[in-house]
Short mmCIF file of C-alpha atoms and ligand atoms in Angstrom, two decimals:
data_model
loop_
_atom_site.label_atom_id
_atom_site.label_comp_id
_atom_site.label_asym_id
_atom_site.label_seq_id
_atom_site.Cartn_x
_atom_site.Cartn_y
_atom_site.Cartn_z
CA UNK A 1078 -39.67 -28.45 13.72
CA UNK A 1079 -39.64 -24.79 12.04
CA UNK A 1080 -41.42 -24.47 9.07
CA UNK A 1081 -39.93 -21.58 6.53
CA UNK A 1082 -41.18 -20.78 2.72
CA UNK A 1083 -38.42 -19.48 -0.01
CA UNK A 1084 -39.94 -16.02 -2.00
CA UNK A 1085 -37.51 -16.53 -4.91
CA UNK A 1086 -35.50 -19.87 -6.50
CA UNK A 1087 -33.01 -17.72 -8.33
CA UNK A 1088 -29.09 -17.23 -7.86
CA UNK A 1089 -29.72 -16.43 -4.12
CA UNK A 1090 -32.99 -18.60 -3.30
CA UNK A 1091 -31.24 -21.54 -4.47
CA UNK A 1092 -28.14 -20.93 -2.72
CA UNK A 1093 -30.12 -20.57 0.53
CA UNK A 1094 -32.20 -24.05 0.02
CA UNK A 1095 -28.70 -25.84 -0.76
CA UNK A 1096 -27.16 -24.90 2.25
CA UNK A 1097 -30.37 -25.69 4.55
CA UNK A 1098 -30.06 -29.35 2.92
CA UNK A 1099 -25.74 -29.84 2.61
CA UNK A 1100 -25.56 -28.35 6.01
CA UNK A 1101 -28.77 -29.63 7.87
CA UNK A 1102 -27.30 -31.15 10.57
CA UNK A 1103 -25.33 -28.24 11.69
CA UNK A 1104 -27.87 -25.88 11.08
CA UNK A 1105 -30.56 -27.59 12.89
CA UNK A 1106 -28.64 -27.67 16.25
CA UNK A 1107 -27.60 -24.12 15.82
CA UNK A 1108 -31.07 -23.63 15.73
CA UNK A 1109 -32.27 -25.71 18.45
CA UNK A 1110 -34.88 -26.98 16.02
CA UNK A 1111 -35.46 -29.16 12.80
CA UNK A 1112 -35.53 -26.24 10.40
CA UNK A 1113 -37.92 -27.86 7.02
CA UNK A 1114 -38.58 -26.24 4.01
CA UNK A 1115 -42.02 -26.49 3.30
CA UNK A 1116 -42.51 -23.96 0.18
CA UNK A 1117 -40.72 -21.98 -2.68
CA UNK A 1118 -41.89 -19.73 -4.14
CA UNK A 1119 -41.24 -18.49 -8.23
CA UNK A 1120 -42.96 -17.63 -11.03
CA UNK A 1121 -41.03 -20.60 -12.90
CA UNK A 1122 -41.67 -23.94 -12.98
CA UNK A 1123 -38.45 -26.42 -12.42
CA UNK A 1124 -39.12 -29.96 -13.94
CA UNK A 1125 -36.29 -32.83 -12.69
CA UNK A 1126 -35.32 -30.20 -9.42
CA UNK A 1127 -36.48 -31.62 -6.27
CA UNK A 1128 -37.85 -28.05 -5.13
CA UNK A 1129 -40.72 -28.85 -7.73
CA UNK A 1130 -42.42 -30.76 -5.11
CA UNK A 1131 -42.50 -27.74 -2.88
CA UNK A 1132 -43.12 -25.42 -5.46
CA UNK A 1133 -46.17 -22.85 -5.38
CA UNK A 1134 -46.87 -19.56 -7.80
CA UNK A 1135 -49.71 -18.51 -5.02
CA UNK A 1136 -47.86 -15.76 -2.17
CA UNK A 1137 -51.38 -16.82 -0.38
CA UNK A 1138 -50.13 -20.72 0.33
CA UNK A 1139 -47.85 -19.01 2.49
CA UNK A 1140 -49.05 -16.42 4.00
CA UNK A 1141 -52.49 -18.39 5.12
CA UNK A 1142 -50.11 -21.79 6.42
CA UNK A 1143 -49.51 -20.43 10.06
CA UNK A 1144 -46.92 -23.62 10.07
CA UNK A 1145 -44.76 -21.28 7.87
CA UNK A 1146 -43.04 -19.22 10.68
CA UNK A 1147 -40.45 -17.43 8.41
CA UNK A 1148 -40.50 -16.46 5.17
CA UNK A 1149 -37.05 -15.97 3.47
CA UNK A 1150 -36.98 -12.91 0.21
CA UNK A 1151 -34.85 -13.44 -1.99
CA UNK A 1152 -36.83 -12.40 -5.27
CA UNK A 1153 -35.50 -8.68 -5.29
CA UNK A 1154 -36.86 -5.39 -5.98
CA UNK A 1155 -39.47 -3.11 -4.02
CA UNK A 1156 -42.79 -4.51 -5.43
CA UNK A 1157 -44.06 -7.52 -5.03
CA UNK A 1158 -41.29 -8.05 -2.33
CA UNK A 1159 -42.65 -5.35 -0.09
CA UNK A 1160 -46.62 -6.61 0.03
CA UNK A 1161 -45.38 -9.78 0.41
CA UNK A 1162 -42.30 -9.20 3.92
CA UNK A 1163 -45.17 -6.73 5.52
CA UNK A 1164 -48.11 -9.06 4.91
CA UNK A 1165 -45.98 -12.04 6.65
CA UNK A 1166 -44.50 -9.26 9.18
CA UNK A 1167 -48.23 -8.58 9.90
CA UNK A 1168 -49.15 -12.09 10.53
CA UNK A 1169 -46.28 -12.41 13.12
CA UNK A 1170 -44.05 -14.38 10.31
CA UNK A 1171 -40.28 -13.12 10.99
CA UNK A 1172 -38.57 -12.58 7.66
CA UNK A 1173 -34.86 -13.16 6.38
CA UNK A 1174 -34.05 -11.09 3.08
CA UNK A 1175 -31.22 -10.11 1.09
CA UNK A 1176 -32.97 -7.69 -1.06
CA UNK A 1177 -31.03 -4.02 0.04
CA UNK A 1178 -33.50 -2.08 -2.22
CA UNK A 1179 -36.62 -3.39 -0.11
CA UNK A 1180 -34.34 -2.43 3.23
CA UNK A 1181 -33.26 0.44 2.28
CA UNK A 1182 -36.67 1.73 1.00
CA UNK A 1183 -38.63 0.38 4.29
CA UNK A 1184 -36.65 -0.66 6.78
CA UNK A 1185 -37.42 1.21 9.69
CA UNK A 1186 -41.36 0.85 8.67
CA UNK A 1187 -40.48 -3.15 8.53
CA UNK A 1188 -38.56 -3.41 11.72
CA UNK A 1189 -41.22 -1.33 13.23
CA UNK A 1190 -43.80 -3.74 12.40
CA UNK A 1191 -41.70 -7.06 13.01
CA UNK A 1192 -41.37 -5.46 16.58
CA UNK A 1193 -45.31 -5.02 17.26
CA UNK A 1194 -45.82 -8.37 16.05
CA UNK A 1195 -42.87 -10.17 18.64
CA UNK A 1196 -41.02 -11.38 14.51
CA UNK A 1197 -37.69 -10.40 13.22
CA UNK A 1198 -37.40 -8.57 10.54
CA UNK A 1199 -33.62 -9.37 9.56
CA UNK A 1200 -31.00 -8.39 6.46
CA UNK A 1201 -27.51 -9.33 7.13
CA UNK A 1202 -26.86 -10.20 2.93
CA UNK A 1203 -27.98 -6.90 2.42
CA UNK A 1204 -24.90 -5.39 2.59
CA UNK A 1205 -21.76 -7.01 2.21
CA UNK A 1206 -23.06 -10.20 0.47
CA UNK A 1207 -21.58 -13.30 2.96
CA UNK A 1208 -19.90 -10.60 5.15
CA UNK A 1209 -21.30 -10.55 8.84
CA UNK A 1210 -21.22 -6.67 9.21
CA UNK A 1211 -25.05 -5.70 10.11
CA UNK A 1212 -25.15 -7.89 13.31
CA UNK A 1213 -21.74 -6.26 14.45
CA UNK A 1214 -23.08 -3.08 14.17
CA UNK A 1215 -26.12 -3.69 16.20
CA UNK A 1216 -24.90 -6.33 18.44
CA UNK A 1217 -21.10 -6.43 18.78
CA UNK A 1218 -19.98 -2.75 18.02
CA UNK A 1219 -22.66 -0.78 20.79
CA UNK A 1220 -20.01 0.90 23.10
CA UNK A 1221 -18.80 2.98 20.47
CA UNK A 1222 -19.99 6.47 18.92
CA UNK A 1223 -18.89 5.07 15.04
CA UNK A 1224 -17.17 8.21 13.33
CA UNK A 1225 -16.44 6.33 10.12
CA UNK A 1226 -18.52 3.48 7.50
CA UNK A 1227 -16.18 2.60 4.63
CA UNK A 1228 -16.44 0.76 2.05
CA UNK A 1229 -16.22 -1.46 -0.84
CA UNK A 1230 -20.02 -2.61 -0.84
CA UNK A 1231 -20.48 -4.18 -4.66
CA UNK A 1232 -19.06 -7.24 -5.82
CA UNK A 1233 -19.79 -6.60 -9.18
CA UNK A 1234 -17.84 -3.60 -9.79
CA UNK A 1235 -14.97 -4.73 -7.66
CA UNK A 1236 -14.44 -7.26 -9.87
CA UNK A 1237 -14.76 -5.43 -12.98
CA UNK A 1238 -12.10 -2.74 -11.53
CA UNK A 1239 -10.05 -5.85 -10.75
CA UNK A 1240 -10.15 -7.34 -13.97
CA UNK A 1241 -9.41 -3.83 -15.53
CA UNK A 1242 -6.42 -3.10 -13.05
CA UNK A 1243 -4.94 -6.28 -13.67
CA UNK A 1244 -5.33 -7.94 -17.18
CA UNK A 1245 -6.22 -4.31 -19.03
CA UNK A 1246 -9.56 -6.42 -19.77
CA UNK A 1247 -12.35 -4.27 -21.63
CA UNK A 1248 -15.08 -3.65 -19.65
CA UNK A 1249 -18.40 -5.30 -21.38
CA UNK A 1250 -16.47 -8.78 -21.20
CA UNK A 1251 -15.99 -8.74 -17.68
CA UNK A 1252 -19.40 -7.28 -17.00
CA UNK A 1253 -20.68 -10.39 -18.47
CA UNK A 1254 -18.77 -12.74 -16.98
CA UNK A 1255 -19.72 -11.04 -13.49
CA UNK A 1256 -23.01 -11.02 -14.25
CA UNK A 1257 -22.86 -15.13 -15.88
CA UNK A 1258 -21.34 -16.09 -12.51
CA UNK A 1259 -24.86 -14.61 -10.45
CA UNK A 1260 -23.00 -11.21 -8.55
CA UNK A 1261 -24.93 -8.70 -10.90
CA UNK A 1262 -28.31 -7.59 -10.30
CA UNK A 1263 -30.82 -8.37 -12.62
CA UNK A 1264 -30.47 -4.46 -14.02
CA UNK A 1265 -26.69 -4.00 -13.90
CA UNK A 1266 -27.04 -0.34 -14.17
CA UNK A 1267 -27.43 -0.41 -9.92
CA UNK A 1268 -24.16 -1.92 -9.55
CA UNK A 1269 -22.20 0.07 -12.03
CA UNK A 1270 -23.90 3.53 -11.34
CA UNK A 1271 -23.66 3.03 -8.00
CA UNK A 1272 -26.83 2.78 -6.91
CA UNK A 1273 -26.56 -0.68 -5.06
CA UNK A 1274 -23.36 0.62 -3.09
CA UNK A 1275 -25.88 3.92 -2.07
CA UNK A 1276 -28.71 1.50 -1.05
CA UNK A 1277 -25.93 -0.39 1.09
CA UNK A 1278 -23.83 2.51 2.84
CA UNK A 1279 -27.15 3.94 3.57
CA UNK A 1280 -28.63 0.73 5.49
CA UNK A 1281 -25.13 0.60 7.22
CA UNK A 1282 -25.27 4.16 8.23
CA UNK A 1283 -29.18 4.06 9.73
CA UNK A 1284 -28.39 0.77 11.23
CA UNK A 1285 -24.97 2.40 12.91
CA UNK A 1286 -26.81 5.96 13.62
CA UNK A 1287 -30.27 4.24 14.51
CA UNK A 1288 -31.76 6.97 12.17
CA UNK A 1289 -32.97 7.12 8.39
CA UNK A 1290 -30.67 7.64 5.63
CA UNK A 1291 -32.39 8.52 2.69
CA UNK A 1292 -30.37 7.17 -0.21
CA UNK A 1293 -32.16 9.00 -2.55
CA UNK A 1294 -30.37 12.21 -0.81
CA UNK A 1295 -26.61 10.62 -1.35
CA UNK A 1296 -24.24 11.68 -4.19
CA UNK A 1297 -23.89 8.83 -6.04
CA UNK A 1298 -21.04 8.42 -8.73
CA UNK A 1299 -20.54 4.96 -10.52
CA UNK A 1300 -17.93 3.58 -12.37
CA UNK A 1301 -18.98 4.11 -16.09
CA UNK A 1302 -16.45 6.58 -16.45
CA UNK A 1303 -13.42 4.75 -15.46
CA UNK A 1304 -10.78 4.10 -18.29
CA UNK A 1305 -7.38 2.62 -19.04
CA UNK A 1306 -5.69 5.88 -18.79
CA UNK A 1307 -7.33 6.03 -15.27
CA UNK A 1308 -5.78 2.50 -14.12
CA UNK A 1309 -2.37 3.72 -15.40
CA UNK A 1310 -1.93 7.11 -13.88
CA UNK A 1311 -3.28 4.91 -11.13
CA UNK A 1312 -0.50 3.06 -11.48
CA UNK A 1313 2.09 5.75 -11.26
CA UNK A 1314 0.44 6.87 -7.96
CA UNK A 1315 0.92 3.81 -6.69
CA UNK A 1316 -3.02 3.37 -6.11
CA UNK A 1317 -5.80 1.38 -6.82
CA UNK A 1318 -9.27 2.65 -8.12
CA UNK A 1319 -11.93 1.60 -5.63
CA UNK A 1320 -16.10 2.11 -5.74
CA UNK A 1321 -16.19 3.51 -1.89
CA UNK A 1322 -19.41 4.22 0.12
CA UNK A 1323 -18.82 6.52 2.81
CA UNK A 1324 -20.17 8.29 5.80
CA UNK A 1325 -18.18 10.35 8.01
CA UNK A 1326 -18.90 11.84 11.07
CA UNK A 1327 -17.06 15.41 10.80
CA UNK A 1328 -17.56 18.10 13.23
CA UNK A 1329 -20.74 16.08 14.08
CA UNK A 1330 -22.13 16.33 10.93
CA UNK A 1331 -22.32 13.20 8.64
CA UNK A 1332 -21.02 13.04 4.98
CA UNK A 1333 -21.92 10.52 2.78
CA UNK A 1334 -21.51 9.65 -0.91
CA UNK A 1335 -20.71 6.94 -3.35
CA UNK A 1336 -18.04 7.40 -5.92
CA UNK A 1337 -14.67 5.58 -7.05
CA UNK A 1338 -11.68 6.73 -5.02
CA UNK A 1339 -7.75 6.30 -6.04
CA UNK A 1340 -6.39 4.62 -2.51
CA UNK A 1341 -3.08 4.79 -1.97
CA UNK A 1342 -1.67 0.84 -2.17
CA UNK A 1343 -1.07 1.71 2.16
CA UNK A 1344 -4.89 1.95 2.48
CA UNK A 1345 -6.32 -1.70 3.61
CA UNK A 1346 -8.90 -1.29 1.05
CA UNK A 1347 -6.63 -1.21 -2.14
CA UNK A 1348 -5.99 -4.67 -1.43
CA UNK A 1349 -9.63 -5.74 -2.09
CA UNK A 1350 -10.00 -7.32 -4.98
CA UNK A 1351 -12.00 -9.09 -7.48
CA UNK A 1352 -15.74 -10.24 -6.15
CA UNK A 1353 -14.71 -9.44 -2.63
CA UNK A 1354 -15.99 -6.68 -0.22
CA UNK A 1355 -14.38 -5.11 2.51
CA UNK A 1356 -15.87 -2.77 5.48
CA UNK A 1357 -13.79 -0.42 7.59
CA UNK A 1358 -15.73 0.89 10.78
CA UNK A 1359 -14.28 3.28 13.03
CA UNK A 1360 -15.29 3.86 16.10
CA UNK A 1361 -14.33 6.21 19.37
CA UNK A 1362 -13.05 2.94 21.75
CA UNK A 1363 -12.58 0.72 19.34
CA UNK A 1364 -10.60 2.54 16.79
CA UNK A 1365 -10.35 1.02 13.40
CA UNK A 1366 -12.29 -2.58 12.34
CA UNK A 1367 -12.11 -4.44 9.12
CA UNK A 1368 -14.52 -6.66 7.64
CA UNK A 1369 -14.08 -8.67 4.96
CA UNK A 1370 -15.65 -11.42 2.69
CA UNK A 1371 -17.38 -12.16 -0.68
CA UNK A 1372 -19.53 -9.54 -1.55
CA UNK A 1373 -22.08 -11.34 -3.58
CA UNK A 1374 -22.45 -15.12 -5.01
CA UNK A 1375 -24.94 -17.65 -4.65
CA UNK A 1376 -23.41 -19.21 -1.46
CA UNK A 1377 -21.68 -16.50 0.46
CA UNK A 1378 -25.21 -14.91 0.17
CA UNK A 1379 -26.96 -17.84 1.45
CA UNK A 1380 -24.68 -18.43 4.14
CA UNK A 1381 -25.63 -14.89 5.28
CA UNK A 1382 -29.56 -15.21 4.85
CA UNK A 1383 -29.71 -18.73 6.57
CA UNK A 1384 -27.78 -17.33 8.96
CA UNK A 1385 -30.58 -14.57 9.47
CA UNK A 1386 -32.90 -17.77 9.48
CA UNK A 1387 -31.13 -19.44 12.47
CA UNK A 1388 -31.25 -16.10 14.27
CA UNK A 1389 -35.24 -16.34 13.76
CA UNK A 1390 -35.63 -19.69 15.17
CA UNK A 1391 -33.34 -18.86 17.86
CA UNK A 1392 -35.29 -16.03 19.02
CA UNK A 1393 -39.34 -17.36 18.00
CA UNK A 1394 -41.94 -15.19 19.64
CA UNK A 1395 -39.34 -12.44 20.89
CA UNK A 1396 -38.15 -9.26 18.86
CA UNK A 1397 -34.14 -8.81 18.70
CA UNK A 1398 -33.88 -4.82 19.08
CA UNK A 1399 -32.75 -2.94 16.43
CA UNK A 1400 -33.20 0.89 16.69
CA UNK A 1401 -33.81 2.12 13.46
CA UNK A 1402 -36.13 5.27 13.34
CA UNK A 1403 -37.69 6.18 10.77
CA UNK A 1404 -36.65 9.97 11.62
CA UNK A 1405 -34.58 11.41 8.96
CA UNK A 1406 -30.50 11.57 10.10
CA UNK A 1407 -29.10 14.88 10.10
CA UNK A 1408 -26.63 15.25 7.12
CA UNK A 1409 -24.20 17.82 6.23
CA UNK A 1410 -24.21 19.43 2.90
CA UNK A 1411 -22.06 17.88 0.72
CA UNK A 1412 -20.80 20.90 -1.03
CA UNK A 1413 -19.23 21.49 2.32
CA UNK A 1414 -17.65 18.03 2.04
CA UNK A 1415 -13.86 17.87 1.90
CA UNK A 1416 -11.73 16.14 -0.37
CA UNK A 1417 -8.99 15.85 -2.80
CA UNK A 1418 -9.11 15.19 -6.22
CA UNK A 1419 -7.55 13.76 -9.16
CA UNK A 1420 -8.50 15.69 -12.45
CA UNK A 1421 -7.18 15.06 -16.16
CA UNK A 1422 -7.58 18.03 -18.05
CA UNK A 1423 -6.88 18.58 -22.53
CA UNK A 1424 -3.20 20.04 -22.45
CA UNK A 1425 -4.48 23.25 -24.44
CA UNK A 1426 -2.07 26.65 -24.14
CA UNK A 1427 -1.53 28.20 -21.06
CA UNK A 1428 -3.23 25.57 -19.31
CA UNK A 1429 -0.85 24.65 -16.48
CA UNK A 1430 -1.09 28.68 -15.09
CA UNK A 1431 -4.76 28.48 -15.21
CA UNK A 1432 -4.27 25.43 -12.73
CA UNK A 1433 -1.85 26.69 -10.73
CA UNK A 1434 -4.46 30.14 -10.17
CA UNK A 1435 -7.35 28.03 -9.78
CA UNK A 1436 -5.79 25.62 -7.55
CA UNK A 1437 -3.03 26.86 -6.38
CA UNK A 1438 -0.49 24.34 -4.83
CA UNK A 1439 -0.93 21.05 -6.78
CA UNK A 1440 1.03 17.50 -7.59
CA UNK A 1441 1.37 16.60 -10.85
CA UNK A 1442 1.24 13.25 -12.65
CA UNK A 1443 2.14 11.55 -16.04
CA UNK A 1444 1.90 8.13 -17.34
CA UNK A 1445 3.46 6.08 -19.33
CA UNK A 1446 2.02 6.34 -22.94
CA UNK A 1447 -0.56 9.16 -22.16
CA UNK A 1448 -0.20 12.64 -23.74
CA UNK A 1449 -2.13 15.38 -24.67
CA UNK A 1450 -3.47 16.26 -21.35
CA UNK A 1451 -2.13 17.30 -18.36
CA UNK A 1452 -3.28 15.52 -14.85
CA UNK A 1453 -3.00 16.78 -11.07
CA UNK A 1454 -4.13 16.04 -7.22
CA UNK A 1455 -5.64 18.75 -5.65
CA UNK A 1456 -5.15 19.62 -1.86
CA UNK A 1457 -7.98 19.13 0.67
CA UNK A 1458 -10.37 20.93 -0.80
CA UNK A 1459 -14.93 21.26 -0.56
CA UNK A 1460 -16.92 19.90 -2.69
CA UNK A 1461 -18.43 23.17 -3.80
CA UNK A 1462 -14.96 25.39 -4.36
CA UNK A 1463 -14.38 22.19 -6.80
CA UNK A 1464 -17.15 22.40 -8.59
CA UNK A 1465 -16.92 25.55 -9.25
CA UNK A 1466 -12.91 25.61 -10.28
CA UNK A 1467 -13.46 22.92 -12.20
CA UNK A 1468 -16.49 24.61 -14.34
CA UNK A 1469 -14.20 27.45 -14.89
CA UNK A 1470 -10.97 24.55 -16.23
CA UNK A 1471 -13.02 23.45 -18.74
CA UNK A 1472 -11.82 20.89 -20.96
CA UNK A 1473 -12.01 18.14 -18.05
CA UNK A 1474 -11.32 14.17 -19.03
CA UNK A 1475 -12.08 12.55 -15.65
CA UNK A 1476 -11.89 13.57 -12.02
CA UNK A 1477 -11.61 11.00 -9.54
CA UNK A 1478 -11.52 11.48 -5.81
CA UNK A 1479 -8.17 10.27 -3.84
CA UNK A 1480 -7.58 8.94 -0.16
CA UNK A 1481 -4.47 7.47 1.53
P1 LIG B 2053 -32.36 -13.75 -9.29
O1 LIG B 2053 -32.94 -12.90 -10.36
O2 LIG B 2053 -31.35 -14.76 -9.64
O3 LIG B 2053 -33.53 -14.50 -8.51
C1 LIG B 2053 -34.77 -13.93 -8.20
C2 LIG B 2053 -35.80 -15.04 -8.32
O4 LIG B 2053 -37.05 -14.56 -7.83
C3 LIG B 2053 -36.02 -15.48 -9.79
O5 LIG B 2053 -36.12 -16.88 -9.86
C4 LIG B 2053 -37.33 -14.81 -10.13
O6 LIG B 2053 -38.08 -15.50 -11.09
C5 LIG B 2053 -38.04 -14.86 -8.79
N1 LIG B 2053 -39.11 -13.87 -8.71
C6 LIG B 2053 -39.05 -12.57 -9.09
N2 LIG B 2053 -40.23 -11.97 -8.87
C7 LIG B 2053 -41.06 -12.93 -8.37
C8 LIG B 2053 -42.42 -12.95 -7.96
N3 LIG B 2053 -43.18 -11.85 -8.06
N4 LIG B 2053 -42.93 -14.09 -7.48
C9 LIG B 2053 -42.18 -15.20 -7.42
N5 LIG B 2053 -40.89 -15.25 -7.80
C10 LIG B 2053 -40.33 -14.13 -8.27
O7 LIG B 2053 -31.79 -12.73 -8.21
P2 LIG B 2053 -30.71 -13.05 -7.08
O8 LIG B 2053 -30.98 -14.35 -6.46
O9 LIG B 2053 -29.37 -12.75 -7.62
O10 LIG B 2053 -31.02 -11.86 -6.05
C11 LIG B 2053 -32.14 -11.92 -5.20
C12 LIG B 2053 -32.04 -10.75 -4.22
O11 LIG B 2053 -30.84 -10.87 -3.46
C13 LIG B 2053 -31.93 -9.38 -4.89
O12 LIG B 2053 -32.56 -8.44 -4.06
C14 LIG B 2053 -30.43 -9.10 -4.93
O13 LIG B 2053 -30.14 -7.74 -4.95
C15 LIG B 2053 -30.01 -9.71 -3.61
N6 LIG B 2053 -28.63 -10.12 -3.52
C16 LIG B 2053 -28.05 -10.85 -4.52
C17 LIG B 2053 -26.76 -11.28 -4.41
C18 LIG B 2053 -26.08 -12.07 -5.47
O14 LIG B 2053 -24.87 -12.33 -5.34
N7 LIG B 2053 -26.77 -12.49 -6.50
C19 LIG B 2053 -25.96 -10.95 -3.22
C20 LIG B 2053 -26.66 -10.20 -2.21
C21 LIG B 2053 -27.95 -9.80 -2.38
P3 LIG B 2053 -37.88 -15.14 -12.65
O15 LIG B 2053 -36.44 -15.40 -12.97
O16 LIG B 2053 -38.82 -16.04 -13.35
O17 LIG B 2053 -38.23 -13.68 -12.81
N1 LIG B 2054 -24.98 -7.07 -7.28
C1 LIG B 2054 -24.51 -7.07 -5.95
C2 LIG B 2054 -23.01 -6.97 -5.94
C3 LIG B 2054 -24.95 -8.32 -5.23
O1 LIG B 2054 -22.41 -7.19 -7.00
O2 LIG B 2054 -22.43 -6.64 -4.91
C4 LIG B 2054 -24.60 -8.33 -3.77
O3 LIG B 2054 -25.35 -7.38 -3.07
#
């Protein structure tokens, strides 16, 4: 029998100790062992739930019970989430957690320490919610030199462009309802600024590139500024309006950033919708991959970290490799990025020859019941000329980057 502890009984926590119990029989012979939760840990108490009997506020229960081999963190955020995953690391606990703002903040220090102590330090709901996409990139895809990570990394805001796309719905509602049915985080600024897709594309990118990526170093655009005139000139393009996190590998220099992207209705990834995620990985060999699955949600998430668990009992007293260094990964600058972009501009005199010298050859667009501005893609263009054209347009509604 394999003693674990929960760090957390919330929308995640809970998920994870319901699928140790409905699926314990399966489970247990994946494992090769009787897997028993023996503590959770919150700050709450809950009267008339069976966890009660398990139930500590005291991080020391845990960490001093060397039955507890793995400790499971679902509670979120850096502090106390960090004392607690390197203080169990350090005491040769392995740890399961789907908390991407610990990994991405300390993961290389964490898997560094997991490794000296024969644990596992392990993440796969870090990215990608129920989606298996970190042990493919460090078991499944290793042949390949990976040119490409893209994708659609938050549930949250997928669903809110969904709902927005499809049924015109106004955007506080459905950011409630995605937040009443558990996908948001518990400060839904991360998910709609982007910030949780940067945490993600940059633990996919270290984990793919066995170097740091600093997400504090990515452009990161959210989706705040996404309207109904956006979804319908996205309409006439035939395209859907996507939160992507990239990194590309051009001229051997990588490119990342965060931002919502117009994809053509061609591109795999326009057909993503609502809470789900979807990962696109290209690599030399093995060209293009797709992975796909609920981004967040109390089960999908659990299946994910008890998954992670399993992995830890499978492989007590020996350290899975995972090269993650914490050297920083060389990045390009992303003024030197290139892309195109969709710009609405006021439709004040003479404005169409100022576009036409600024950007030269461009496509307009129109929509059905828009006026009083004119709209245009760009060609393949760097981030910097853009910048700068666009400071000299003036007058700008919204720019959004397109792909196809
Ligand atoms: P919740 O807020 O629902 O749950 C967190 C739980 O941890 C709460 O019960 C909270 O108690 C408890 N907690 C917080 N701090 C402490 C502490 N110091 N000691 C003991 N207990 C504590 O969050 P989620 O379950 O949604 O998310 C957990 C983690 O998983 C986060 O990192 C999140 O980003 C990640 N995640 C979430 C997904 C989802 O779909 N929800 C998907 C993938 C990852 P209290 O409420 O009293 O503060
Ligand atoms: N808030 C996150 C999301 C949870 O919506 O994707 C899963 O990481």
């Amino acid at each position: 029998m394999v003693n674990i502890a929960v760090l957390g009984y919330g929308t995640v926590g809970s998920g994870v100790v319901e699928v140790i119990n409905t699926n314990h029989d399966i489970v247990n012979k994946r494992a090769g062992e009787e897997i028993r939760i023996k503590y959770v840990l919150d700050l709450r108490d809950f009267p008339g739930d069976p966890v009660a009997e398990i139930l500590t506020h005291d991080f020391n229960d845990i960490l001093n019970d060397d039955e507890v081999k793995v400790v499971v963190e679902v509670m979120g955020g850096v502090e106390p989430a960090y004392t607690f995953v390197k203080k169990s690391l350090l005491a040769g606990k392995s740890v399961a957690t789907s908390n991407k703002e610990l990994v991405a903040a300390h993961g290389s220090e964490l898997i560094a320490i997991a490794k000296e102590h024969a644990a596992n330090f392990l993440f796969e709901a870090s990215a990608g919610g129920g989606i298996p996409i970190i042990r493919p990139l460090n078991s499944s895809i290793t042949a390949d030199d990976i040119t490409e990570i893209t994708g659609i990394l938050n549930g949250t805001t997928n669903y809110i462009l969904t709902k927005m796309a499809n049924e015109g719905a106004d955007y506080a509602t459905v950011l409630k309802q995605a937040q009443d049915l558990g996908y948001a985080e518990r400060n839904p600024e991360a998910d709609v600024e982007g910030g949780d897709t940067c945490r993600k594309i940059a633990i996919l990118t270290s984990i793919a590139f066995g170097k740091n990526l600093d997400y504090a170093t990515i452009y990161t655009e959210g989706i705040t500024k996404i309207t109904a005139e956006d979804f319908k000139y996205a309409d006439a393009m035939k395209s859907a309006i996507k939160l992507l996190g990239t990194t590309k590998n051009v001229d051997d220099k990588l490119y990342s950033f965060v931002a919502p992207v117009m994809l053509n209705e061609t591109n795999p990834l326009a057909k993503i919708d609502d809470v789900f995620n979807g990962i696109m990985v290209h690599g030399n060999a093995v060209d293009d991959i797709m992975f796909y699955g609920r981004g967040a949600g109390k089960l999908p998430t659990a299946s994910a970290v008890v998954s992670d668990v399993v992995d830890a009992v499978k492989h007590m007293g020996t350290n899975i490799m995972t090269i993650w260094e914490p050297e920083e990964l060389e990045t390009g600058d992303f003024s030197d990025a290139v892309n195109r972009f969709f710009v609405r501009v006021a439709d004040e005199a003479g404005i169409e020859e100022k576009i036409n010298q600024l950007f030269g050859d461009v496509q307009y667009v129109s929509a059905d019941g828009v006026t009083g501005e004119k709209a245009f893609v760009t060609s393949d263009m760097t981030e910097g000329d853009f910048q700068k054209k666009k400071t000299e347009l003036g007058s700008i509604i919204n720019v959004i980057r397109v792909a196809f």
